[in-house]
Structures are given as C-alpha cells and as structure tokens.
Amino acid sequence: MDTYSTEETAIYHSILDCTIQLFNEKGLQFKMSEVADQLHISKKTIYKYFKNKEALIYSVIEGMFKEIKDLEHAIYLSEDLTPSEKLLEMLCVYPLKYRINYSYLNEMRTHYPSVFKIIEDQLSRNWDETFDLLDQSISAKEIKPIDRLVFKTLFLGLYKELLYQYSASPDHLLRDCIETIFNGLR
C-alpha cells in the first residue's frame, strides 16, 4: 500500500472489507461496480488504489496471510503457554478480519493463477517459528519426536485439503483435525 492520508487509508480498507464481503457471497463473480455501489464511491476511486480486480483480490489474500502471521507471532511470543500449547494454537490460527469463504479458492486456480500461487507459496513458507516450537516441544518431552519434513507435510496437506475441498469456513474442522493429529504426537 502506498502512503495515503488517513481518509485515503480508510477508503482503501473499506474497499478491502467490501471485497471480502462480496467475495464471500459470490466468489470471483463479484464486480468492481458492486464494490463501488456498496461504498457509494466511483469505480475510478477503486482504480486509484487497485489497478484491476486481480490486484484487489491479491491485496485481500496478502492481508489475510499478514494477519495469520501476526497472530502466529503473538502466540509464539506468549509467555502464558507451554511450547506444545503454543504449537497447537499456532497450527490452528485462523484469520479474524480477513475471513474469506474458502470454498471459492479453487476458482482462483483457473481465473487468477498468480494469486493462487501466492496462496500456495504462503502456505509453504515461514515455518521457522513453528519448527522452533516443535523442537522445544520435543526437547521438553511434551510431544514425541517427529521429523520436521514429515510434520510440515502432514499439516500442509491437511491445510490444503480443508481449504480447497471443504466448507466456506473450515475452522472448527481444522481444529478438530489438528487436535486429533496433535494428540497422537503426545
């Protein structure tokens, strides 16, 4: 995001919020004119911030992953949980503000492959804090030893299965699956 005034920043965020709402209702079928109409702004105003619909969707996905990483980092720094409790909570992180209807993600694979690649890349990257907590949990004998690659493959496969194949909001199923796997590691 470029440097914007307070008012411009508010407009930028309202465009993102409206896009999330419309995406959750219609998937990629929403129109830029619908965003403009709901916000009582012109399409030209939207194009001041986003060059096209793909850039707008990219910004939503980017915001979602930033929120997830910020939540994970806060858990990592928490002093109130054991390493294994932190690890479990990090694995179950779900965005609050940038909650999207995941049942529409597969549409991106076809219509916006560059945005879909960002999703795939984000899921696969930045496991350092998770691995550190895994190592701490194993050292503290809170969970059984498990190879990092096996651990990542197991949870990455679960995330992809739930995000690309299941309901609009798989957060409860995600937590149940992760707790089941995690309990097997204890």
PDB file of C-alpha atoms in Angstrom:
ATOM      1  CA  MET A   1       0.000   0.000   0.000  1.00  0.00           C
ATOM      2  CA  ASP A   2       1.325   3.396  -0.953  1.00  0.00           C
ATOM      3  CA  THR A   3       1.498   6.248   1.514  1.00  0.00           C
ATOM      4  CA  TYR A   4      -2.046   7.507   1.972  1.00  0.00           C
ATOM      5  CA  SER A   5      -3.700  10.138   4.130  1.00  0.00           C
ATOM      6  CA  THR A   6      -5.916   8.970   6.977  1.00  0.00           C
ATOM      7  CA  GLU A   7      -9.005   9.403   4.786  1.00  0.00           C
ATOM      8  CA  GLU A   8      -7.412   7.544   1.868  1.00  0.00           C
ATOM      9  CA  THR A   9      -6.332   4.730   4.182  1.00  0.00           C
ATOM     10  CA  ALA A  10      -9.917   4.436   5.434  1.00  0.00           C
ATOM     11  CA  ILE A  11     -11.181   4.235   1.832  1.00  0.00           C
ATOM     12  CA  TYR A  12      -8.539   1.627   0.995  1.00  0.00           C
ATOM     13  CA  HIS A  13      -9.587  -0.556   3.933  1.00  0.00           C
ATOM     14  CA  SER A  14     -13.301  -0.100   3.237  1.00  0.00           C
ATOM     15  CA  ILE A  15     -12.684  -1.317  -0.329  1.00  0.00           C
ATOM     16  CA  LEU A  16     -10.914  -4.410   1.048  1.00  0.00           C
ATOM     17  CA  ASP A  17     -13.705  -5.042   3.586  1.00  0.00           C
ATOM     18  CA  CYS A  18     -16.388  -4.737   0.925  1.00  0.00           C
ATOM     19  CA  THR A  19     -14.431  -7.012  -1.403  1.00  0.00           C
ATOM     20  CA  ILE A  20     -14.233  -9.676   1.315  1.00  0.00           C
ATOM     21  CA  GLN A  21     -17.994  -9.418   1.865  1.00  0.00           C
ATOM     22  CA  LEU A  22     -18.779  -9.706  -1.858  1.00  0.00           C
ATOM     23  CA  PHE A  23     -16.215 -12.478  -2.382  1.00  0.00           C
ATOM     24  CA  ASN A  24     -17.780 -14.426   0.476  1.00  0.00           C
ATOM     25  CA  GLU A  25     -21.197 -14.100  -1.150  1.00  0.00           C
ATOM     26  CA  LYS A  26     -20.309 -14.546  -4.827  1.00  0.00           C
ATOM     27  CA  GLY A  27     -16.758 -15.773  -5.147  1.00  0.00           C
ATOM     28  CA  LEU A  28     -14.918 -14.263  -8.076  1.00  0.00           C
ATOM     29  CA  GLN A  29     -18.232 -13.386  -9.754  1.00  0.00           C
ATOM     30  CA  PHE A  30     -18.470 -10.073  -7.879  1.00  0.00           C
ATOM     31  CA  LYS A  31     -17.974  -6.943  -9.957  1.00  0.00           C
ATOM     32  CA  MET A  32     -15.925  -3.854  -9.246  1.00  0.00           C
ATOM     33  CA  SER A  33     -19.092  -1.808  -9.846  1.00  0.00           C
ATOM     34  CA  GLU A  34     -20.743  -3.671  -6.946  1.00  0.00           C
ATOM     35  CA  VAL A  35     -17.893  -2.650  -4.638  1.00  0.00           C
ATOM     36  CA  ALA A  36     -18.264   0.955  -5.817  1.00  0.00           C
ATOM     37  CA  ASP A  37     -22.062   0.911  -5.435  1.00  0.00           C
ATOM     38  CA  GLN A  38     -21.965  -0.531  -1.911  1.00  0.00           C
ATOM     39  CA  LEU A  39     -19.401   2.050  -0.792  1.00  0.00           C
ATOM     40  CA  HIS A  40     -21.052   4.930  -2.660  1.00  0.00           C
ATOM     41  CA  ILE A  41     -17.832   5.710  -4.495  1.00  0.00           C
ATOM     42  CA  SER A  42     -16.908   5.653  -8.157  1.00  0.00           C
ATOM     43  CA  LYS A  43     -15.120   2.770  -9.844  1.00  0.00           C
ATOM     44  CA  LYS A  44     -12.439   5.342 -10.673  1.00  0.00           C
ATOM     45  CA  THR A  45     -11.808   5.700  -6.921  1.00  0.00           C
ATOM     46  CA  ILE A  46     -11.252   1.960  -6.629  1.00  0.00           C
ATOM     47  CA  TYR A  47      -8.824   2.058  -9.556  1.00  0.00           C
ATOM     48  CA  LYS A  48      -6.853   4.762  -7.749  1.00  0.00           C
ATOM     49  CA  TYR A  49      -5.895   2.064  -5.223  1.00  0.00           C
ATOM     50  CA  PHE A  50      -6.045  -1.136  -7.272  1.00  0.00           C
ATOM     51  CA  LYS A  51      -5.175  -1.383 -10.966  1.00  0.00           C
ATOM     52  CA  ASN A  52      -7.666  -4.210 -11.546  1.00  0.00           C
ATOM     53  CA  LYS A  53      -9.757  -6.881  -9.848  1.00  0.00           C
ATOM     54  CA  GLU A  54      -6.798  -9.261  -9.625  1.00  0.00           C
ATOM     55  CA  ALA A  55      -4.762  -6.641  -7.732  1.00  0.00           C
ATOM     56  CA  LEU A  56      -7.693  -6.129  -5.368  1.00  0.00           C
ATOM     57  CA  ILE A  57      -8.029  -9.859  -4.698  1.00  0.00           C
ATOM     58  CA  TYR A  58      -4.249 -10.120  -4.294  1.00  0.00           C
ATOM     59  CA  SER A  59      -4.416  -7.407  -1.598  1.00  0.00           C
ATOM     60  CA  VAL A  60      -7.119  -9.332   0.274  1.00  0.00           C
ATOM     61  CA  ILE A  61      -5.052 -12.536   0.174  1.00  0.00           C
ATOM     62  CA  GLU A  62      -1.921 -10.631   1.191  1.00  0.00           C
ATOM     63  CA  GLY A  63      -3.819  -9.082   4.129  1.00  0.00           C
ATOM     64  CA  MET A  64      -5.152 -12.468   5.164  1.00  0.00           C
ATOM     65  CA  PHE A  65      -1.683 -14.015   5.328  1.00  0.00           C
ATOM     66  CA  LYS A  66      -0.233 -10.986   7.103  1.00  0.00           C
ATOM     67  CA  GLU A  67      -2.972 -11.293   9.727  1.00  0.00           C
ATOM     68  CA  ILE A  68      -2.273 -15.022  10.114  1.00  0.00           C
ATOM     69  CA  LYS A  69       1.476 -14.437  10.520  1.00  0.00           C
ATOM     70  CA  ASP A  70       0.870 -11.635  13.053  1.00  0.00           C
ATOM     71  CA  LEU A  71      -1.433 -13.881  15.094  1.00  0.00           C
ATOM     72  CA  GLU A  72       1.072 -16.741  14.939  1.00  0.00           C
ATOM     73  CA  HIS A  73       3.907 -14.462  16.041  1.00  0.00           C
ATOM     74  CA  ALA A  74       1.875 -13.210  19.014  1.00  0.00           C
ATOM     75  CA  ILE A  75       1.288 -16.824  20.067  1.00  0.00           C
ATOM     76  CA  TYR A  76       4.991 -17.588  19.599  1.00  0.00           C
ATOM     77  CA  LEU A  77       5.913 -14.707  21.944  1.00  0.00           C
ATOM     78  CA  SER A  78       3.278 -15.608  24.548  1.00  0.00           C
ATOM     79  CA  GLU A  79       4.658 -16.432  27.964  1.00  0.00           C
ATOM     80  CA  ASP A  80       1.420 -17.983  29.226  1.00  0.00           C
ATOM     81  CA  LEU A  81       1.617 -21.245  27.264  1.00  0.00           C
ATOM     82  CA  THR A  82       3.947 -24.222  27.147  1.00  0.00           C
ATOM     83  CA  PRO A  83       5.787 -24.835  23.862  1.00  0.00           C
ATOM     84  CA  SER A  84       3.351 -27.576  22.841  1.00  0.00           C
ATOM     85  CA  GLU A  85       0.338 -25.401  23.694  1.00  0.00           C
ATOM     86  CA  LYS A  86       1.818 -22.600  21.587  1.00  0.00           C
ATOM     87  CA  LEU A  87       2.478 -25.038  18.772  1.00  0.00           C
ATOM     88  CA  LEU A  88      -1.103 -26.296  18.821  1.00  0.00           C
ATOM     89  CA  GLU A  89      -2.504 -22.754  18.855  1.00  0.00           C
ATOM     90  CA  MET A  90      -0.208 -21.658  16.015  1.00  0.00           C
ATOM     91  CA  LEU A  91      -1.294 -24.602  13.890  1.00  0.00           C
ATOM     92  CA  CYS A  92      -4.941 -23.648  14.478  1.00  0.00           C
ATOM     93  CA  VAL A  93      -4.616 -19.922  13.710  1.00  0.00           C
ATOM     94  CA  TYR A  94      -7.473 -18.618  11.646  1.00  0.00           C
ATOM     95  CA  PRO A  95      -7.828 -15.021  10.420  1.00  0.00           C
ATOM     96  CA  LEU A  96     -10.351 -12.798  12.151  1.00  0.00           C
ATOM     97  CA  LYS A  97     -10.647  -9.713   9.938  1.00  0.00           C
ATOM     98  CA  TYR A  98      -9.697 -11.309   6.630  1.00  0.00           C
ATOM     99  CA  ARG A  99     -12.078 -14.274   6.859  1.00  0.00           C
ATOM    100  CA  ILE A 100     -12.841 -15.420   3.365  1.00  0.00           C
ATOM    101  CA  ASN A 101     -15.109 -18.111   2.011  1.00  0.00           C
ATOM    102  CA  TYR A 102     -12.534 -20.779   1.230  1.00  0.00           C
ATOM    103  CA  SER A 103     -14.918 -22.730  -0.954  1.00  0.00           C
ATOM    104  CA  TYR A 104     -14.165 -20.168  -3.680  1.00  0.00           C
ATOM    105  CA  LEU A 105     -10.383 -20.584  -3.582  1.00  0.00           C
ATOM    106  CA  ASN A 106     -10.304 -23.193  -6.330  1.00  0.00           C
ATOM    107  CA  GLU A 107     -11.811 -20.597  -8.708  1.00  0.00           C
ATOM    108  CA  MET A 108      -8.576 -18.646  -8.312  1.00  0.00           C
ATOM    109  CA  ARG A 109      -6.547 -21.564  -9.616  1.00  0.00           C
ATOM    110  CA  THR A 110      -8.187 -21.046 -13.020  1.00  0.00           C
ATOM    111  CA  HIS A 111      -9.060 -17.339 -13.111  1.00  0.00           C
ATOM    112  CA  TYR A 112      -6.117 -15.811 -11.210  1.00  0.00           C
ATOM    113  CA  PRO A 113      -3.280 -18.352 -11.188  1.00  0.00           C
ATOM    114  CA  SER A 114      -0.742 -15.772  -9.971  1.00  0.00           C
ATOM    115  CA  VAL A 115      -2.892 -15.081  -6.888  1.00  0.00           C
ATOM    116  CA  PHE A 116      -3.401 -18.807  -6.349  1.00  0.00           C
ATOM    117  CA  LYS A 117       0.381 -19.258  -6.488  1.00  0.00           C
ATOM    118  CA  ILE A 118       0.703 -16.680  -3.697  1.00  0.00           C
ATOM    119  CA  ILE A 119      -1.643 -18.799  -1.569  1.00  0.00           C
ATOM    120  CA  GLU A 120       0.393 -21.934  -2.261  1.00  0.00           C
ATOM    121  CA  ASP A 121       3.667 -20.108  -1.544  1.00  0.00           C
ATOM    122  CA  GLN A 122       2.393 -18.581   1.694  1.00  0.00           C
ATOM    123  CA  LEU A 123       1.222 -21.948   2.973  1.00  0.00           C
ATOM    124  CA  SER A 124       4.636 -23.464   2.265  1.00  0.00           C
ATOM    125  CA  ARG A 125       6.823 -20.661   3.652  1.00  0.00           C
ATOM    126  CA  ASN A 126       7.645 -19.191   7.044  1.00  0.00           C
ATOM    127  CA  TRP A 127       7.621 -22.302   9.199  1.00  0.00           C
ATOM    128  CA  ASP A 128      10.631 -21.160  11.290  1.00  0.00           C
ATOM    129  CA  GLU A 129       8.716 -20.242  14.457  1.00  0.00           C
ATOM    130  CA  THR A 130       6.566 -23.358  14.109  1.00  0.00           C
ATOM    131  CA  PHE A 131       9.666 -25.531  13.788  1.00  0.00           C
ATOM    132  CA  ASP A 132      11.252 -23.794  16.778  1.00  0.00           C
ATOM    133  CA  LEU A 133       8.177 -24.616  18.877  1.00  0.00           C
ATOM    134  CA  LEU A 134       8.214 -28.167  17.523  1.00  0.00           C
ATOM    135  CA  ASP A 135      11.844 -28.535  18.637  1.00  0.00           C
ATOM    136  CA  GLN A 136      11.064 -27.007  22.048  1.00  0.00           C
ATOM    137  CA  SER A 137       8.065 -29.322  22.488  1.00  0.00           C
ATOM    138  CA  ILE A 138      10.147 -32.370  21.625  1.00  0.00           C
ATOM    139  CA  SER A 139      13.001 -31.260  23.924  1.00  0.00           C
ATOM    140  CA  ALA A 140      10.537 -30.706  26.776  1.00  0.00           C
ATOM    141  CA  LYS A 141       9.140 -34.196  26.068  1.00  0.00           C
ATOM    142  CA  GLU A 142       5.686 -32.694  25.571  1.00  0.00           C
ATOM    143  CA  ILE A 143       5.355 -34.489  22.232  1.00  0.00           C
ATOM    144  CA  LYS A 144       7.030 -37.453  20.545  1.00  0.00           C
ATOM    145  CA  PRO A 145       9.942 -36.768  18.209  1.00  0.00           C
ATOM    146  CA  ILE A 146       8.884 -36.189  14.613  1.00  0.00           C
ATOM    147  CA  ASP A 147      10.929 -35.171  11.608  1.00  0.00           C
ATOM    148  CA  ARG A 148      10.323 -31.546  10.515  1.00  0.00           C
ATOM    149  CA  LEU A 149       9.622 -32.531   6.909  1.00  0.00           C
ATOM    150  CA  VAL A 150       7.094 -35.160   7.998  1.00  0.00           C
ATOM    151  CA  PHE A 151       5.474 -32.665  10.373  1.00  0.00           C
ATOM    152  CA  LYS A 152       5.224 -29.927   7.718  1.00  0.00           C
ATOM    153  CA  THR A 153       3.965 -32.340   5.050  1.00  0.00           C
ATOM    154  CA  LEU A 154       1.296 -33.667   7.398  1.00  0.00           C
ATOM    155  CA  PHE A 155      -0.061 -30.265   8.391  1.00  0.00           C
ATOM    156  CA  LEU A 156       0.394 -28.628   4.992  1.00  0.00           C
ATOM    157  CA  GLY A 157      -1.564 -31.465   3.412  1.00  0.00           C
ATOM    158  CA  LEU A 158      -4.322 -31.004   5.992  1.00  0.00           C
ATOM    159  CA  TYR A 159      -4.496 -27.241   5.368  1.00  0.00           C
ATOM    160  CA  LYS A 160      -4.705 -27.695   1.619  1.00  0.00           C
ATOM    161  CA  GLU A 161      -7.324 -30.421   1.868  1.00  0.00           C
ATOM    162  CA  LEU A 162      -9.535 -28.323   4.129  1.00  0.00           C
ATOM    163  CA  LEU A 163      -9.039 -25.039   2.291  1.00  0.00           C
ATOM    164  CA  TYR A 164      -9.522 -26.338  -1.218  1.00  0.00           C
ATOM    165  CA  GLN A 165     -12.053 -29.114  -0.710  1.00  0.00           C
ATOM    166  CA  TYR A 166     -14.367 -28.309   2.146  1.00  0.00           C
ATOM    167  CA  SER A 167     -16.758 -25.753   3.508  1.00  0.00           C
ATOM    168  CA  ALA A 168     -16.735 -21.990   3.409  1.00  0.00           C
ATOM    169  CA  SER A 169     -15.339 -21.791   6.933  1.00  0.00           C
ATOM    170  CA  PRO A 170     -13.483 -24.943   7.962  1.00  0.00           C
ATOM    171  CA  ASP A 171     -12.035 -23.512  11.178  1.00  0.00           C
ATOM    172  CA  HIS A 172     -13.819 -25.945  13.530  1.00  0.00           C
ATOM    173  CA  LEU A 173     -12.994 -28.944  11.346  1.00  0.00           C
ATOM    174  CA  LEU A 174      -9.418 -27.660  11.083  1.00  0.00           C
ATOM    175  CA  ARG A 175      -9.062 -27.503  14.853  1.00  0.00           C
ATOM    176  CA  ASP A 176     -10.616 -30.958  15.341  1.00  0.00           C
ATOM    177  CA  CYS A 177      -8.248 -32.493  12.771  1.00  0.00           C
ATOM    178  CA  ILE A 178      -5.188 -30.740  14.183  1.00  0.00           C
ATOM    179  CA  GLU A 179      -6.040 -31.715  17.764  1.00  0.00           C
ATOM    180  CA  THR A 180      -6.518 -35.343  16.677  1.00  0.00           C
ATOM    181  CA  ILE A 181      -3.107 -35.417  14.985  1.00  0.00           C
ATOM    182  CA  PHE A 182      -1.512 -33.467  17.799  1.00  0.00           C
ATOM    183  CA  ASN A 183      -2.887 -35.799  20.463  1.00  0.00           C
ATOM    184  CA  GLY A 184      -1.262 -38.680  18.606  1.00  0.00           C
ATOM    185  CA  LEU A 185       2.070 -36.888  18.990  1.00  0.00           C
ATOM    186  CA  ARG A 186       1.735 -36.567  22.773  1.00  0.00           C
TER     187      ARG A 186
END
